[in-house]
GROMACS .gro file of C-alpha atoms in nm:
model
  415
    1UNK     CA    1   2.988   0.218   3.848
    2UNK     CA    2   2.807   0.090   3.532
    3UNK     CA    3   2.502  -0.050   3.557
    4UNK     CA    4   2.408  -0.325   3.246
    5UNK     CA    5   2.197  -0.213   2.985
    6UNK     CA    6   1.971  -0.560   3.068
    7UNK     CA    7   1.925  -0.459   3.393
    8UNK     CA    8   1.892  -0.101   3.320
    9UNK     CA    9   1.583  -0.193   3.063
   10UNK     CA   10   1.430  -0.418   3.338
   11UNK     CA   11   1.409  -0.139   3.630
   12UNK     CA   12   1.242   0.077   3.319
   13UNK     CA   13   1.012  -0.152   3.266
   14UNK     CA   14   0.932  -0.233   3.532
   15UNK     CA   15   0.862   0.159   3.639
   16UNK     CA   16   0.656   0.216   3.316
   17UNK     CA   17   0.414  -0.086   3.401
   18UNK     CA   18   0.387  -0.004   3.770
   19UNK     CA   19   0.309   0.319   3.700
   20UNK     CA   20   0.062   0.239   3.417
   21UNK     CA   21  -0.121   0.025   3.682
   22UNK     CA   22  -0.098   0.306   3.953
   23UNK     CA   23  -0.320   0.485   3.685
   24UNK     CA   24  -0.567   0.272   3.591
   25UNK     CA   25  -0.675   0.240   3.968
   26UNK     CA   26  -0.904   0.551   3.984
   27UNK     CA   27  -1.059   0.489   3.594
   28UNK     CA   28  -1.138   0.156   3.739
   29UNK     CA   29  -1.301   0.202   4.035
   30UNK     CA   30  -1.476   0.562   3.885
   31UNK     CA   31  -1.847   0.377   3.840
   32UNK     CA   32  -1.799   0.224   4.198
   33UNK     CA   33  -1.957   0.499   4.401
   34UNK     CA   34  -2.256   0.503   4.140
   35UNK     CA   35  -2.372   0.088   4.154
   36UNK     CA   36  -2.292   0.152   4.523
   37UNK     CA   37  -2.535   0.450   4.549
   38UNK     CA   38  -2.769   0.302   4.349
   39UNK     CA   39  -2.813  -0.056   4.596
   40UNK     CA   40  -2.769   0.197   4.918
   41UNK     CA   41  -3.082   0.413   4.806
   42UNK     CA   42  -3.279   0.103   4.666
   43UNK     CA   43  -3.251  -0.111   4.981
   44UNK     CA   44  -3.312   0.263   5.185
   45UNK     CA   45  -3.590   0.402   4.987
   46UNK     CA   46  -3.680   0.114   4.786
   47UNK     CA   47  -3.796   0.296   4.453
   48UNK     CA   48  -3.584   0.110   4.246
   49UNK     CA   49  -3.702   0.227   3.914
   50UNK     CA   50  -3.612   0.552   3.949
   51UNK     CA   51  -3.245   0.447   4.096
   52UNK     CA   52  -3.203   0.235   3.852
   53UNK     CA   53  -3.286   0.484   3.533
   54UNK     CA   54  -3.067   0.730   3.745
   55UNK     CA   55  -2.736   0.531   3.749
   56UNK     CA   56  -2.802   0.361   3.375
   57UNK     CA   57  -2.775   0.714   3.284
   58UNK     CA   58  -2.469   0.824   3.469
   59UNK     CA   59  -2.305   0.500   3.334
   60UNK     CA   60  -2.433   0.566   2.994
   61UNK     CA   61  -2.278   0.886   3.025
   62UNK     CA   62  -1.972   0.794   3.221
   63UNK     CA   63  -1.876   0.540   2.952
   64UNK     CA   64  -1.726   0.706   2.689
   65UNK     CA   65  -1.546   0.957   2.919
   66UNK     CA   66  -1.355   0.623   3.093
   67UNK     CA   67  -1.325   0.468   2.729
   68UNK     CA   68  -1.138   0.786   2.627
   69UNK     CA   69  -0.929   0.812   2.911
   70UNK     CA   70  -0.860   0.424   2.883
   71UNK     CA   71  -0.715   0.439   2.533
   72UNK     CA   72  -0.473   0.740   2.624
   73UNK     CA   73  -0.344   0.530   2.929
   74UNK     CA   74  -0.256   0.239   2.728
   75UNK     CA   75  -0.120   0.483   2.430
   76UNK     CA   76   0.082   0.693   2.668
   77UNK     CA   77   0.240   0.481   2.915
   78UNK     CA   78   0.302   0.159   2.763
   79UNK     CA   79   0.248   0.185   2.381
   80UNK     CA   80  -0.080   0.005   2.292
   81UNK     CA   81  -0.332   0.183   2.056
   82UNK     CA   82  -0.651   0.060   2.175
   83UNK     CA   83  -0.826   0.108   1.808
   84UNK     CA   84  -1.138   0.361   1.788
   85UNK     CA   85  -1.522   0.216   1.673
   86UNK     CA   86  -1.611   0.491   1.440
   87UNK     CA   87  -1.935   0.259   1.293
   88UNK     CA   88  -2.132   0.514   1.053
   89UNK     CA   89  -2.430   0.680   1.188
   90UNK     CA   90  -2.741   0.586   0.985
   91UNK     CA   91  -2.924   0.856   0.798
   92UNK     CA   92  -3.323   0.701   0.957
   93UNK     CA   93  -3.263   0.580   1.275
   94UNK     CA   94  -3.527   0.251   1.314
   95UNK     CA   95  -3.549  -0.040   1.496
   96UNK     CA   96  -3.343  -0.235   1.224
   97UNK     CA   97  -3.079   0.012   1.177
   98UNK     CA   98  -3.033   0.106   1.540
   99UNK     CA   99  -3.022  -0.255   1.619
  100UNK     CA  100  -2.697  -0.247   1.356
  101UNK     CA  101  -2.564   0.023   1.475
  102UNK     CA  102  -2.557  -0.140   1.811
  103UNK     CA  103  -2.416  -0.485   1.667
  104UNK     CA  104  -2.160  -0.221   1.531
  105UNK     CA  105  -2.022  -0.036   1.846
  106UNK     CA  106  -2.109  -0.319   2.060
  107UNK     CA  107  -2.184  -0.045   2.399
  108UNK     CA  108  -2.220  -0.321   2.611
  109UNK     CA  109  -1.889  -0.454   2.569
  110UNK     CA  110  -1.757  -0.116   2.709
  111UNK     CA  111  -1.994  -0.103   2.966
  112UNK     CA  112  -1.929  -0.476   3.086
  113UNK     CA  113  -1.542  -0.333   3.093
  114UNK     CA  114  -1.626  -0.058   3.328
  115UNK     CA  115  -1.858  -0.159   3.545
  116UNK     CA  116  -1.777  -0.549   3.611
  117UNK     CA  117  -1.451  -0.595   3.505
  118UNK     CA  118  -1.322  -0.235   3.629
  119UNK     CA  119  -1.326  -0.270   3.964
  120UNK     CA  120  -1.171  -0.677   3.942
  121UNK     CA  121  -0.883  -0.515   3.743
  122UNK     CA  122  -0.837  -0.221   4.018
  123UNK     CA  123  -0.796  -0.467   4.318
  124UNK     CA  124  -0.537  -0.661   4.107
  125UNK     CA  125  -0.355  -0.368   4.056
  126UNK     CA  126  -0.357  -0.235   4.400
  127UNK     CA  127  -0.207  -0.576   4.485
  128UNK     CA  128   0.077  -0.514   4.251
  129UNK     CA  129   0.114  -0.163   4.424
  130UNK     CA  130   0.120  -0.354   4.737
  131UNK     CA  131   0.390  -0.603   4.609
  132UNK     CA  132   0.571  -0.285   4.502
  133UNK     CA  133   0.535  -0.120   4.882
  134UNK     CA  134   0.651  -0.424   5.056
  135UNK     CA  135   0.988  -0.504   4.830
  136UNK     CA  136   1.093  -0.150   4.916
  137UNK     CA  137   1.002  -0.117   5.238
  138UNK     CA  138   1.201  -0.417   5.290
  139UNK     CA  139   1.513  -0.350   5.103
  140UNK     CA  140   1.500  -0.022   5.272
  141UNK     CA  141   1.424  -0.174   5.635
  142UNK     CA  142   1.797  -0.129   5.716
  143UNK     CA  143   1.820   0.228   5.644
  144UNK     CA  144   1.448   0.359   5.814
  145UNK     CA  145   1.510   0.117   6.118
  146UNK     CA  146   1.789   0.347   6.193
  147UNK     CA  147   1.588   0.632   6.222
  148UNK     CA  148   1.350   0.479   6.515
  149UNK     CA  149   1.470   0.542   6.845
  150UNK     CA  150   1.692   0.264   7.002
  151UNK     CA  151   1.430   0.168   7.207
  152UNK     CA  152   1.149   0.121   6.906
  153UNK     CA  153   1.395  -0.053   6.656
  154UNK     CA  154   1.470  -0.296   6.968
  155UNK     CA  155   1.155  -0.316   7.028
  156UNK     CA  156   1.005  -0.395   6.670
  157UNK     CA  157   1.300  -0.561   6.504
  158UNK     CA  158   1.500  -0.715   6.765
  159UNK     CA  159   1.778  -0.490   6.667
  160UNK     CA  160   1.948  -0.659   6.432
  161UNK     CA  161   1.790  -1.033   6.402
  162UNK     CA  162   1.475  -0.980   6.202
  163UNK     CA  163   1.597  -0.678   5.994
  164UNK     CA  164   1.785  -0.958   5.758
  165UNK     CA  165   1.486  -1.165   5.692
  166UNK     CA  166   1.314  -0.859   5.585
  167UNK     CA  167   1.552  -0.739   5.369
  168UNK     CA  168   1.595  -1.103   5.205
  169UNK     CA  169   1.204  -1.100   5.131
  170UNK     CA  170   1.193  -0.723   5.011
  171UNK     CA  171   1.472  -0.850   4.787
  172UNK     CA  172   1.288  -1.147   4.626
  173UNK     CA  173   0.953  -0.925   4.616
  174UNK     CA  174   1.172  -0.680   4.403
  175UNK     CA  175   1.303  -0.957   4.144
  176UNK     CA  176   0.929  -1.052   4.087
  177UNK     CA  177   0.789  -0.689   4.083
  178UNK     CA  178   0.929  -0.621   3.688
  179UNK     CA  179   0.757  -1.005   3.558
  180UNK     CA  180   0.448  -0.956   3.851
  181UNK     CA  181   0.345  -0.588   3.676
  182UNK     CA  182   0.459  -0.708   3.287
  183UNK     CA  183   0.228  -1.002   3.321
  184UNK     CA  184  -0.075  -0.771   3.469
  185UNK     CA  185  -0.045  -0.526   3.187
  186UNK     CA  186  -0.029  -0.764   2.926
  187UNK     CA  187  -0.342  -0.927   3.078
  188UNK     CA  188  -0.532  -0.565   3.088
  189UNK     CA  189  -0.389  -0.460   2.742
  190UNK     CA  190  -0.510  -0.794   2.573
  191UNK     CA  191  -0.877  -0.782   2.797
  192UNK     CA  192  -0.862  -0.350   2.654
  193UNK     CA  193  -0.819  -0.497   2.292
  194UNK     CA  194  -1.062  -0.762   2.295
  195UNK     CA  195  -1.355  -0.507   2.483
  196UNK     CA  196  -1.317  -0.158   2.423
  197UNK     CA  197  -1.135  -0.200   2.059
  198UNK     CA  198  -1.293  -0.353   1.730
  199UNK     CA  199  -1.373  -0.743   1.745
  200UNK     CA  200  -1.154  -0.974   1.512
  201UNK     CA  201  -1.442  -0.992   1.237
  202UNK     CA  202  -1.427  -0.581   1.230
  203UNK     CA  203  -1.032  -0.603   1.202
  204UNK     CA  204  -1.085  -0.804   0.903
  205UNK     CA  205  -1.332  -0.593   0.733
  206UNK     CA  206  -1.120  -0.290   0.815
  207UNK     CA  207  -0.818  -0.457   0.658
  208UNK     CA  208  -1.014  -0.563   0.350
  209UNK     CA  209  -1.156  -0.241   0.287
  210UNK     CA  210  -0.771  -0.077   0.322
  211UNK     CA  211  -0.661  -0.341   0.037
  212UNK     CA  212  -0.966  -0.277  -0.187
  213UNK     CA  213  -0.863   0.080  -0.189
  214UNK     CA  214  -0.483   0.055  -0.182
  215UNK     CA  215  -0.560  -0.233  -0.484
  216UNK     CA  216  -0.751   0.023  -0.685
  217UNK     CA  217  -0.485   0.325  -0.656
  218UNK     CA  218  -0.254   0.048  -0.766
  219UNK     CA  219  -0.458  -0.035  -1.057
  220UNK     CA  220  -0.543   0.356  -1.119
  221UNK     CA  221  -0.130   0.407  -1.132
  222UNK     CA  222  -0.098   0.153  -1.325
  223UNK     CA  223  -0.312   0.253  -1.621
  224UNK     CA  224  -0.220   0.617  -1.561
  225UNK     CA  225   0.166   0.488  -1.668
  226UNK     CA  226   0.078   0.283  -1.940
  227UNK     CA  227  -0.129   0.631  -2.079
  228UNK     CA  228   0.215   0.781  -2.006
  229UNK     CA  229   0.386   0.517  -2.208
  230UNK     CA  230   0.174   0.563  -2.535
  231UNK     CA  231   0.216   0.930  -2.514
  232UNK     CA  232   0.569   0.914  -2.488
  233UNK     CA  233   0.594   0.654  -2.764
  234UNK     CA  234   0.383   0.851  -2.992
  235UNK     CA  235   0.483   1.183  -2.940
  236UNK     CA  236   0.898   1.032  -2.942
  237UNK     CA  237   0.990   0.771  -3.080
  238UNK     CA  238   0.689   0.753  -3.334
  239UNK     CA  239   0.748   1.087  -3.491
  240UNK     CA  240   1.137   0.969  -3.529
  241UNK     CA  241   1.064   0.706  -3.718
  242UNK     CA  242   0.835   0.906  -3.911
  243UNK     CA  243   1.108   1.180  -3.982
  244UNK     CA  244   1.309   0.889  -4.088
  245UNK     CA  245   1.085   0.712  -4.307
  246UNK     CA  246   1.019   1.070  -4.471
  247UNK     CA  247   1.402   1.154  -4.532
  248UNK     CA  248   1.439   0.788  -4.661
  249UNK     CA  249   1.183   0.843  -4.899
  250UNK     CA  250   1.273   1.222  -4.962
  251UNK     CA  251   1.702   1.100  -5.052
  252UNK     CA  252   1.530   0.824  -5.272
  253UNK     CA  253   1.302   1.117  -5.507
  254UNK     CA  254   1.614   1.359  -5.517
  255UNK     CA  255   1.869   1.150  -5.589
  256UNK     CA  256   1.842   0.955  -5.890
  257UNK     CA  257   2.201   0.951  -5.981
  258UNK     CA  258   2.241   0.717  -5.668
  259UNK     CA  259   2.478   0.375  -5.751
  260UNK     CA  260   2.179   0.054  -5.806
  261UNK     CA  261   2.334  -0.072  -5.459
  262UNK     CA  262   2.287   0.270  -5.230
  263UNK     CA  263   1.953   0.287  -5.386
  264UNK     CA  264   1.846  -0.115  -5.266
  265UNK     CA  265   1.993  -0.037  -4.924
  266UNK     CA  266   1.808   0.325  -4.894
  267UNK     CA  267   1.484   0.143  -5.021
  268UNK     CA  268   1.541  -0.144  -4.775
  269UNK     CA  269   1.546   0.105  -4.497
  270UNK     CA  270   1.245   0.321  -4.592
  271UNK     CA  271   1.082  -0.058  -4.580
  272UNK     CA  272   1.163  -0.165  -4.232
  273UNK     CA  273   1.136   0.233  -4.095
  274UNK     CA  274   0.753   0.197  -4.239
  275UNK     CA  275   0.716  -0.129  -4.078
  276UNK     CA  276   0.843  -0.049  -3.763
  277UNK     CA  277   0.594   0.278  -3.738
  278UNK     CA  278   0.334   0.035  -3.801
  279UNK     CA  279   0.441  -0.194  -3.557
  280UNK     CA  280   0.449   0.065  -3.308
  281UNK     CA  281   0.058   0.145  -3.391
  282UNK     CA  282  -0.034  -0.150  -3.320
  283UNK     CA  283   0.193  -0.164  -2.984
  284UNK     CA  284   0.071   0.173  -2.930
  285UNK     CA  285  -0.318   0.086  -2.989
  286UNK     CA  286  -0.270  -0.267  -2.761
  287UNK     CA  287  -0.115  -0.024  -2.471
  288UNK     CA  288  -0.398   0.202  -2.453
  289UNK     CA  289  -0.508   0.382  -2.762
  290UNK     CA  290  -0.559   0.771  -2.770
  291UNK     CA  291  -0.930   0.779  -2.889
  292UNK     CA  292  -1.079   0.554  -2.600
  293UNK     CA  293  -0.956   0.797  -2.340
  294UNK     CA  294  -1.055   1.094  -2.554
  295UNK     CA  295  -1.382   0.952  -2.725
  296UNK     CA  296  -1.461   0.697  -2.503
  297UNK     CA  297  -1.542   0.261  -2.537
  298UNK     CA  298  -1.790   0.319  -2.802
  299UNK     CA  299  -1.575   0.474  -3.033
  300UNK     CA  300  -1.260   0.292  -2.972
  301UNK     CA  301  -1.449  -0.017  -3.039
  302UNK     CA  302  -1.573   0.056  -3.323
  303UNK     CA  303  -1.197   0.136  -3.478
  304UNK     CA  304  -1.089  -0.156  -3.336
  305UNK     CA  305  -1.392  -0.373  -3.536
  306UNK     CA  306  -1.296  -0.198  -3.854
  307UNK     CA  307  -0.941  -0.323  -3.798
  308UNK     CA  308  -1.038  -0.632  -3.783
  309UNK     CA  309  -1.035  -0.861  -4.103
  310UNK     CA  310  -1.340  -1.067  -4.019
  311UNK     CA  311  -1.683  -0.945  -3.991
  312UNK     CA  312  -1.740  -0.801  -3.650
  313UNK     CA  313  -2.114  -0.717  -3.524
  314UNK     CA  314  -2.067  -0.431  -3.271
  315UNK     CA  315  -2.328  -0.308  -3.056
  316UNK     CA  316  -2.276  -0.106  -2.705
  317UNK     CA  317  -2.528   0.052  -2.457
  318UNK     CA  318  -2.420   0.250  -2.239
  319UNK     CA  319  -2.591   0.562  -1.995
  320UNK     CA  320  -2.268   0.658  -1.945
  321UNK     CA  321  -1.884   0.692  -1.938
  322UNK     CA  322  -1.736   0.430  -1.697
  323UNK     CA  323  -1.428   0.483  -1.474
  324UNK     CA  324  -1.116   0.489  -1.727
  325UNK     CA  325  -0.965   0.167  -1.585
  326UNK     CA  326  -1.311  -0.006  -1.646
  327UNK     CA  327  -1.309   0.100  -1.992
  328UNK     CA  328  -0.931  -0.017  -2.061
  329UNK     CA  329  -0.964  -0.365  -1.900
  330UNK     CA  330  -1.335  -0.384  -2.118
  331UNK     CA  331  -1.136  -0.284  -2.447
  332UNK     CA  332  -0.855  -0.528  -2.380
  333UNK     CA  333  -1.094  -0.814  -2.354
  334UNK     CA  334  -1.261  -0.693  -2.674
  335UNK     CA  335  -0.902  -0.690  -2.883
  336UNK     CA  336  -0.785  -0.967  -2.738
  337UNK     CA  337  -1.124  -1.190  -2.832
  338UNK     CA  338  -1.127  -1.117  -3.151
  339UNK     CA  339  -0.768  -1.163  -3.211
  340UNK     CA  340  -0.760  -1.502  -3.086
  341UNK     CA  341  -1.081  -1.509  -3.297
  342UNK     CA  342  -0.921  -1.437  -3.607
  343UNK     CA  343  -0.547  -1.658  -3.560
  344UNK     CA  344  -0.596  -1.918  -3.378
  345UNK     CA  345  -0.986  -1.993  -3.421
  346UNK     CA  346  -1.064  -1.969  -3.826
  347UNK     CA  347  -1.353  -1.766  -3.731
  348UNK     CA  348  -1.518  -1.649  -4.016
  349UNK     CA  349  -1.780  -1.382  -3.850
  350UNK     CA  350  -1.815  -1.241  -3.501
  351UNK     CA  351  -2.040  -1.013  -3.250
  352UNK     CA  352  -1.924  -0.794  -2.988
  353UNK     CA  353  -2.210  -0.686  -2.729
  354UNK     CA  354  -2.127  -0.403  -2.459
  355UNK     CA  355  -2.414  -0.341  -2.226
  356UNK     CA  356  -2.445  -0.157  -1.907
  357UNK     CA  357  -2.694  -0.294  -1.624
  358UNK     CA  358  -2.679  -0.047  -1.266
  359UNK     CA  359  -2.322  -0.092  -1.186
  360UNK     CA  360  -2.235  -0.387  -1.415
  361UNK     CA  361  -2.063  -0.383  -1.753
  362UNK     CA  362  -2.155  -0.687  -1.929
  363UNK     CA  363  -1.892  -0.734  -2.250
  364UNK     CA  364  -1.978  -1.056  -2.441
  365UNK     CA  365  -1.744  -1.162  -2.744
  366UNK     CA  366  -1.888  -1.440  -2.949
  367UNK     CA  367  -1.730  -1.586  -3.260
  368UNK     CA  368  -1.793  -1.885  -3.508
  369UNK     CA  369  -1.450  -2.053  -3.486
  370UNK     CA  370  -1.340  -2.402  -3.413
  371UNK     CA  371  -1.391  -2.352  -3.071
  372UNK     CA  372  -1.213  -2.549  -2.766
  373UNK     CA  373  -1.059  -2.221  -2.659
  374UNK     CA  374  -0.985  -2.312  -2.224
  375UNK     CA  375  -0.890  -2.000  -1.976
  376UNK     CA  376  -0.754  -2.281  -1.721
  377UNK     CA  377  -0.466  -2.425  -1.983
  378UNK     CA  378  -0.230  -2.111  -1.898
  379UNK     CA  379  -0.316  -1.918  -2.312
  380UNK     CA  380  -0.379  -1.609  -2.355
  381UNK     CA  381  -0.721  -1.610  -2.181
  382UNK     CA  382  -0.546  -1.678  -1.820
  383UNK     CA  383  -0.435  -1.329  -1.877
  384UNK     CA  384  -0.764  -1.167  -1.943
  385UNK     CA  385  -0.926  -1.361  -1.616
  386UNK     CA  386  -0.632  -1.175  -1.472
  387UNK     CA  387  -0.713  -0.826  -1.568
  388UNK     CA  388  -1.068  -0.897  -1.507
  389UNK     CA  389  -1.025  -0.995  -1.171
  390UNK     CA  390  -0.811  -0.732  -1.094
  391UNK     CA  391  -1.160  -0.525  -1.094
  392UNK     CA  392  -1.334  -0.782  -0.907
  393UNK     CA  393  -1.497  -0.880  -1.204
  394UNK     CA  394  -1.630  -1.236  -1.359
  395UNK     CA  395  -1.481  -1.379  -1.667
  396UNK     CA  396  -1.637  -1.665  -1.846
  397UNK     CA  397  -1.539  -1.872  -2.128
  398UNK     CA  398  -1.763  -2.115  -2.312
  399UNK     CA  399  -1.609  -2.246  -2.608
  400UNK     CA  400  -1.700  -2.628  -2.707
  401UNK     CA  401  -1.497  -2.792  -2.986
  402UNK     CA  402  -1.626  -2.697  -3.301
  403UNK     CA  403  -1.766  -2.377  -3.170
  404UNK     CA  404  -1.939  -2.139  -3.096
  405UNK     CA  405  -1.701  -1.952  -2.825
  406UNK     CA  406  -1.792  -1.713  -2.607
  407UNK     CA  407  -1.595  -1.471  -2.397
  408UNK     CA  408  -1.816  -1.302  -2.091
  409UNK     CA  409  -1.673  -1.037  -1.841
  410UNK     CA  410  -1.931  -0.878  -1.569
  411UNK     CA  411  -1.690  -0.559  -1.494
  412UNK     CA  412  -1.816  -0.329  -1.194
  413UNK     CA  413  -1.813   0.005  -1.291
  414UNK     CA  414  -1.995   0.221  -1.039
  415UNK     CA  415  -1.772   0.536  -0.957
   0.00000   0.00000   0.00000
């Protein structure tokens, strides 16, 4: 005989939650003989301070034993990780900070659990042991009566006239046992989450912290392949077009015999090879050039000013290095200002000012262009809010028509 799968899933889980409330019986009722010593030898003896600093100690102490054992029940027998508190200790413990810590592990939200609610959820679940009891003892009636003598099972059952009725109502007890015992467990597992696990507001903070770090390995894998990237480009395909532009140039000097119309083709090809290599600087350099990760911002910046062809005032302060990212994300700003500075805004001068205040980078780009530059119409400055904001920074754009403009990004660079 095959028994369904549905059926077969309901009878095992229906033993996993009975049994997970046959355990939680004794945890629940384990600070009952304490409270109840503690009234018995206060209305005996009536020194009820020392009773009372007595049993606040055994709870006290008793708590995080129960918590412990709480969590594995609910882990073990019916899958529910009851999160761990694991607030940081502080380094001075005073009245403020031990009053944090407190609002942090919330002790008397554990406490509450086991001594109030403990014993509430024990009696429940001894009635659901008792449901349990009766729908077996009365689908089983039939088979134990027979084991009374004649007389007895006469006696107590009638013989055979009460012996249905019992059996019909261990029957129906048994058909409610598996949603009776779901139903308490659920109950248990959400109070367990909501009192001995980390409130909703802690969740939150836990999940934001998780994304702030899994956002800045992103952003740290990011800029480690685009310094792959440049490497590759420069050491491959750079030096290929190098070697080409050489041979070009080389079959052009040693060949002078060559027809007019093989020489305009070879010199036509020696052009584009040369502009392509210098193409590929430049793609190179806007990727992530090689001296700000060897030298550092201050020197990349000033390369990239002497590149420019308008008149760029640099000056940079810094105490130190800042994280790599910070740097690239600062230097993109930087190029990208003053290239918009010299196409698009006839911008006959400009300053760059790179300043480091505790764990800010200020960068401030300022030009005298025609102005009316605006990060909200989807340009090019969209982008560098982007990138900026990728670090948590603040970007800033104040550009009236007919100028000045002025690009500021606050970029936090603590380590």
């Amino acid at each position: 005989m095959t028994i369904p799968a549905g059926l077969r899933r309901t009878v095992l889980r229906a033993q996993r939650d009975t049994g997970f409330l046959a355990a939680g019986v004794l945890p629940h009722l384990a600070l009952v003989p304490v409270w109840s010593w503690a009234a018995a030898t206060t209305a005996r003896t009536g020194n009820w301070l020392l009773t009372v600093s007595l049993s606040a100690a055994l709870i006290l102490l008793g708590t995080p034993v129960l918590t412990a054992v709480q969590r594995a029940r609910y882990r073990v027998l019916i899958g529910v990780d009851v999160p761990r508190l694991t607030p940081t200790a502080p380094e001075q413990w005073t009245w403020a900070s031990t009053a944090r810590w407190l609002a942090a592990t919330r002790p008397w939200r554990k406490i509450g659990y086991h001594l109030l609610l403990g014993p509430l959820l024990a009696l429940l679940e001894l009635l659901v042991l008792a449901v349990a009891a009766a729908c077996l003892a009365g689908v089983l009636a039939y088979a134990w009566s027979w084991a009374l003598p004649t007389g007895t099972r006469q006696d107590w059952f009638g013989y055979l006239t009460q012996l249905p009725a019992y059996t019909a109502a261990g029957l129906l007890l048994l058909c409610a046992l598996p949603w009776t015992a779901r139903t308490v467990a659920r109950a248990e597992a959400r109070l367990a989450l909501g009192l001995l696990g980390p409130s909703r507001a802690q969740r939150l903070q836990e999940r934001v912290d998780q994304l702030a770090v899994s956002r800045t390995d992103l952003i740290e894998a990011v800029d480690a392949e685009r310094r792959r990237i440049e490497r590759d480009l420069h050491d491959g395909t750079q030096q290929r077009l190098v070697s080409l532009a050489v041979n070009l140039g080389l079959a052009m000097a040693t060949c002078p015999d060559l027809p007019g119309d093989a020489r305009e083709l070879i010199a036509g090809a020696h052009l584009e090879a040369k502009e392509a290599i210098a193409e590929l600087n430049d793609l190179v350099r806007g990727l992530h050039p090689a001296v700000l990760e060897d030298r550092g911002l201050d020197a990349a910046l000033s390369g990239l000013a002497a590149r420019t062809p308008l008149p760029v005032r640099l000056r940079v302060d810094l105490e130190e290095r800042v994280a790599p990212n910070v740097e690239s994300v600062a230097y993109f700003v930087i190029s990208e200002a003053l290239t918009n500075a010299t196409k698009h805004a006839s911008a006959m001068r400009a300053e760059v000012i790179v300043r480091q205040v505790g764990e800010l980078l200020r960068v401030r780009v300022t030009d005298d262009g025609l102005g009316g530059a605006d990060a909200a119409a989807g340009t090019g400055l969209t982008g560098l809010a982007k990138r900026v904001g990728s670090l948590d920074g603040a970007f800033h754009v104040s550009s009236p028509v007919g100028g000045p403009t002025t690009i500021t990004a606050e970029l936090p660079c603590a380590r």
